[in-house]
Amino acid sequence: MIRLSLLASLASVAALAACSPASDPSDENASGEDRSAAPTSETVGTASLALADGTPAGTVELLAEGDDLSLSATLTGIPEGPHGFHLHTTGECTPPDFTSAGGHLNPADNEHGHENPAGSHLGDLPNLVAGADGNASATVELGNGGASAIDALFDADGTAVVVHADADDYRTDPTGNAGSRIACGVLERA
């Protein structure tokens, strides 16, 4: 009888062990921390954009993952089609034309455009495309500028995020022929 009870106990322990999740030792570093989790982004800045009449036009988040920076944009109320999307040198968005935001953010003094062999500005971003509903969203990689890019983005006069009426042609210096400024927001530290 004791033998049968011991056998039943061992079977129960074996069954419980089989139900527990398997652990892969390669997912842990020397201190036992799990390394299988995906890296996480930290929000380091945000901008709330508005149209010239003050209507809210969406938000942009500046994200950092190590030294890599990206912008995540979610816009509304933008005319259908492609639009130039840039970071501008001054964190000021005075309507109706938003020229108070200055030119494109360009701390390295490059020429404009992703297709320009002498380009591009830090503020040169890919075009955003709004659907028929006026919505546009995108995540744009700024690369691994790290601390120097953060310093440029949050310098004494700040940075503005601007959406233009037309598409950026990615070549023409200094603005890419992107047309007038239709939405603007000041990038603020999170």
GROMACS .gro file of C-alpha atoms in nm:
model
  190
    1MET     CA    1   0.000   0.000   0.000
    2ILE     CA    2   0.285   0.238   0.087
    3ARG     CA    3   0.448   0.149  -0.240
    4LEU     CA    4   0.130   0.242  -0.434
    5SER     CA    5   0.102   0.578  -0.255
    6LEU     CA    6   0.467   0.658  -0.320
    7LEU     CA    7   0.420   0.571  -0.687
    8ALA     CA    8   0.110   0.796  -0.708
    9SER     CA    9   0.301   1.085  -0.544
   10LEU     CA   10   0.591   1.052  -0.787
   11ALA     CA   11   0.348   1.045  -1.081
   12SER     CA   12   0.183   1.367  -0.954
   13VAL     CA   13   0.517   1.545  -0.924
   14ALA     CA   14   0.616   1.433  -1.274
   15ALA     CA   15   0.283   1.556  -1.415
   16LEU     CA   16   0.322   1.897  -1.251
   17ALA     CA   17   0.678   1.931  -1.380
   18ALA     CA   18   0.559   1.851  -1.732
   19CYS     CA   19   0.300   2.131  -1.712
   20SER     CA   20   0.548   2.403  -1.615
   21PRO     CA   21   0.685   2.622  -1.897
   22ALA     CA   22   1.017   2.519  -2.041
   23SER     CA   23   1.304   2.754  -1.978
   24ASP     CA   24   1.562   2.816  -2.245
   25PRO     CA   25   1.896   2.899  -2.078
   26SER     CA   26   1.992   3.110  -2.382
   27ASP     CA   27   1.713   3.353  -2.284
   28GLU     CA   28   1.894   3.443  -1.963
   29ASN     CA   29   2.216   3.633  -1.912
   30ALA     CA   30   2.474   3.561  -1.640
   31SER     CA   31   2.264   3.736  -1.375
   32GLY     CA   32   1.957   3.529  -1.462
   33GLU     CA   33   1.766   3.815  -1.632
   34ASP     CA   34   1.538   3.726  -1.922
   35ARG     CA   35   1.683   3.849  -2.254
   36SER     CA   36   1.404   3.722  -2.479
   37ALA     CA   37   1.187   4.032  -2.428
   38ALA     CA   38   1.189   4.282  -2.714
   39PRO     CA   39   1.371   4.612  -2.650
   40THR     CA   40   1.141   4.893  -2.544
   41SER     CA   41   1.120   5.250  -2.666
   42GLU     CA   42   1.109   5.545  -2.433
   43THR     CA   43   0.906   5.855  -2.522
   44VAL     CA   44   1.145   6.150  -2.493
   45GLY     CA   45   0.932   6.417  -2.659
   46THR     CA   46   0.584   6.494  -2.789
   47ALA     CA   47   0.421   6.752  -3.013
   48SER     CA   48   0.053   6.835  -3.054
   49LEU     CA   49  -0.001   6.969  -3.404
   50ALA     CA   50  -0.268   7.220  -3.509
   51LEU     CA   51  -0.390   7.364  -3.837
   52ALA     CA   52  -0.369   7.740  -3.901
   53ASP     CA   53  -0.722   7.792  -3.762
   54GLY     CA   54  -0.627   7.614  -3.437
   55THR     CA   55  -0.804   7.286  -3.517
   56PRO     CA   56  -0.610   6.995  -3.363
   57ALA     CA   57  -0.425   6.798  -3.632
   58GLY     CA   58  -0.273   6.510  -3.436
   59THR     CA   59   0.034   6.418  -3.238
   60VAL     CA   60   0.396   6.321  -3.287
   61GLU     CA   61   0.605   6.126  -3.037
   62LEU     CA   62   0.985   6.124  -3.032
   63LEU     CA   63   1.098   5.778  -2.925
   64ALA     CA   64   1.442   5.659  -2.814
   65GLU     CA   65   1.566   5.303  -2.803
   66GLY     CA   66   1.928   5.322  -2.697
   67ASP     CA   67   2.094   5.568  -2.938
   68ASP     CA   68   1.828   5.512  -3.207
   69LEU     CA   69   1.559   5.779  -3.244
   70SER     CA   70   1.227   5.765  -3.427
   71LEU     CA   71   0.915   5.976  -3.468
   72SER     CA   72   0.569   5.827  -3.451
   73ALA     CA   73   0.306   6.051  -3.613
   74THR     CA   74  -0.072   6.022  -3.603
   75LEU     CA   75  -0.240   6.307  -3.790
   76THR     CA   76  -0.601   6.404  -3.863
   77GLY     CA   77  -0.774   6.668  -4.074
   78ILE     CA   78  -0.496   6.680  -4.335
   79PRO     CA   79  -0.592   6.707  -4.706
   80GLU     CA   80  -0.571   6.379  -4.897
   81GLY     CA   81  -0.237   6.304  -5.062
   82PRO     CA   82   0.137   6.327  -4.988
   83HIS     CA   83   0.276   6.600  -4.764
   84GLY     CA   84   0.624   6.715  -4.675
   85PHE     CA   85   0.700   6.636  -4.311
   86HIS     CA   86   0.991   6.814  -4.142
   87LEU     CA   87   1.153   6.914  -3.818
   88HIS     CA   88   1.212   7.291  -3.814
   89THR     CA   89   1.474   7.493  -3.627
   90THR     CA   90   1.253   7.693  -3.392
   91GLY     CA   91   0.993   7.564  -3.149
   92GLU     CA   92   0.734   7.825  -3.237
   93CYS     CA   93   0.414   7.779  -3.439
   94THR     CA   94   0.254   8.118  -3.502
   95PRO     CA   95  -0.043   8.091  -3.741
   96PRO     CA   96  -0.149   8.137  -4.009
   97ASP     CA   97   0.170   8.050  -4.202
   98PHE     CA   98   0.391   7.898  -3.928
   99THR     CA   99   0.701   8.069  -4.072
  100SER     CA  100   0.798   8.136  -3.709
  101ALA     CA  101   0.923   7.774  -3.705
  102GLY     CA  102   1.220   7.875  -3.923
  103GLY     CA  103   1.390   7.646  -4.176
  104HIS     CA  104   1.458   7.275  -4.159
  105LEU     CA  105   1.658   7.151  -3.861
  106ASN     CA  106   2.010   7.119  -4.001
  107PRO     CA  107   2.282   7.114  -3.733
  108ALA     CA  108   2.536   6.951  -3.970
  109ASP     CA  109   2.484   7.222  -4.237
  110ASN     CA  110   2.397   6.969  -4.510
  111GLU     CA  111   2.194   7.032  -4.823
  112HIS     CA  112   1.829   6.926  -4.839
  113GLY     CA  113   1.687   6.595  -4.942
  114HIS     CA  114   1.713   6.220  -4.908
  115GLU     CA  115   1.800   6.197  -5.279
  116ASN     CA  116   2.055   6.479  -5.270
  117PRO     CA  117   2.410   6.340  -5.268
  118ALA     CA  118   2.510   6.631  -5.040
  119GLY     CA  119   2.202   6.590  -4.812
  120SER     CA  120   2.025   6.558  -4.592
  121HIS     CA  121   1.909   6.775  -4.303
  122LEU     CA  122   1.829   6.614  -3.968
  123GLY     CA  123   1.483   6.766  -4.021
  124ASP     CA  124   1.426   6.598  -4.359
  125LEU     CA  125   1.167   6.326  -4.306
  126PRO     CA  126   0.980   6.104  -4.553
  127ASN     CA  127   0.651   6.238  -4.690
  128LEU     CA  128   0.333   6.156  -4.502
  129VAL     CA  129   0.037   6.036  -4.708
  130ALA     CA  130  -0.312   6.125  -4.588
  131GLY     CA  131  -0.605   5.912  -4.694
  132ALA     CA  132  -0.942   6.037  -4.816
  133ASP     CA  133  -1.045   6.053  -4.448
  134GLY     CA  134  -0.769   6.308  -4.376
  135ASN     CA  135  -0.575   6.070  -4.155
  136ALA     CA  136  -0.205   5.989  -4.184
  137SER     CA  137   0.022   5.784  -3.964
  138ALA     CA  138   0.384   5.682  -3.988
  139THR     CA  139   0.686   5.588  -3.784
  140VAL     CA  140   1.004   5.747  -3.915
  141GLU     CA  141   1.356   5.643  -3.816
  142LEU     CA  142   1.590   5.932  -3.737
  143GLY     CA  143   1.884   5.698  -3.698
  144ASN     CA  144   2.143   5.678  -3.425
  145GLY     CA  145   2.213   6.045  -3.359
  146GLY     CA  146   2.171   5.980  -2.989
  147ALA     CA  147   2.269   6.257  -2.753
  148SER     CA  148   2.378   6.502  -3.025
  149ALA     CA  149   2.040   6.475  -3.200
  150ILE     CA  150   1.859   6.515  -2.867
  151ASP     CA  151   2.069   6.826  -2.797
  152ALA     CA  152   1.975   6.973  -3.138
  153LEU     CA  153   1.607   6.889  -3.096
  154PHE     CA  154   1.583   7.039  -2.748
  155ASP     CA  155   1.820   7.335  -2.782
  156ALA     CA  156   1.737   7.677  -2.634
  157ASP     CA  157   1.487   7.776  -2.906
  158GLY     CA  158   1.334   7.430  -2.945
  159THR     CA  159   1.209   7.245  -3.251
  160ALA     CA  160   0.880   7.246  -3.442
  161VAL     CA  161   0.722   6.959  -3.633
  162VAL     CA  162   0.569   7.087  -3.958
  163VAL     CA  163   0.341   6.934  -4.221
  164HIS     CA  164   0.347   7.100  -4.565
  165ALA     CA  165   0.074   7.134  -4.830
  166ASP     CA  166   0.268   6.944  -5.097
  167ALA     CA  167   0.502   6.648  -5.122
  168ASP     CA  168   0.874   6.699  -5.062
  169ASP     CA  169   1.067   6.619  -5.383
  170TYR     CA  170   1.364   6.498  -5.170
  171ARG     CA  171   1.614   6.701  -5.378
  172THR     CA  172   1.552   7.074  -5.404
  173ASP     CA  173   1.759   7.275  -5.156
  174PRO     CA  174   1.660   7.409  -4.906
  175THR     CA  175   1.291   7.308  -4.878
  176GLY     CA  176   1.212   7.028  -5.123
  177ASN     CA  177   0.940   7.237  -5.290
  178ALA     CA  178   0.697   7.115  -5.025
  179GLY     CA  179   0.480   7.426  -5.038
  180SER     CA  180   0.313   7.614  -4.758
  181ARG     CA  181   0.300   7.498  -4.398
  182ILE     CA  182  -0.044   7.361  -4.308
  183ALA     CA  183   0.011   7.216  -3.959
  184CYS     CA  184   0.263   7.279  -3.685
  185GLY     CA  185   0.344   7.165  -3.333
  186VAL     CA  186   0.623   7.239  -3.085
  187LEU     CA  187   0.828   6.939  -2.974
  188GLU     CA  188   0.831   6.930  -2.593
  189ARG     CA  189   1.038   6.705  -2.366
  190ALA     CA  190   0.831   6.423  -2.221
   0.00000   0.00000   0.00000
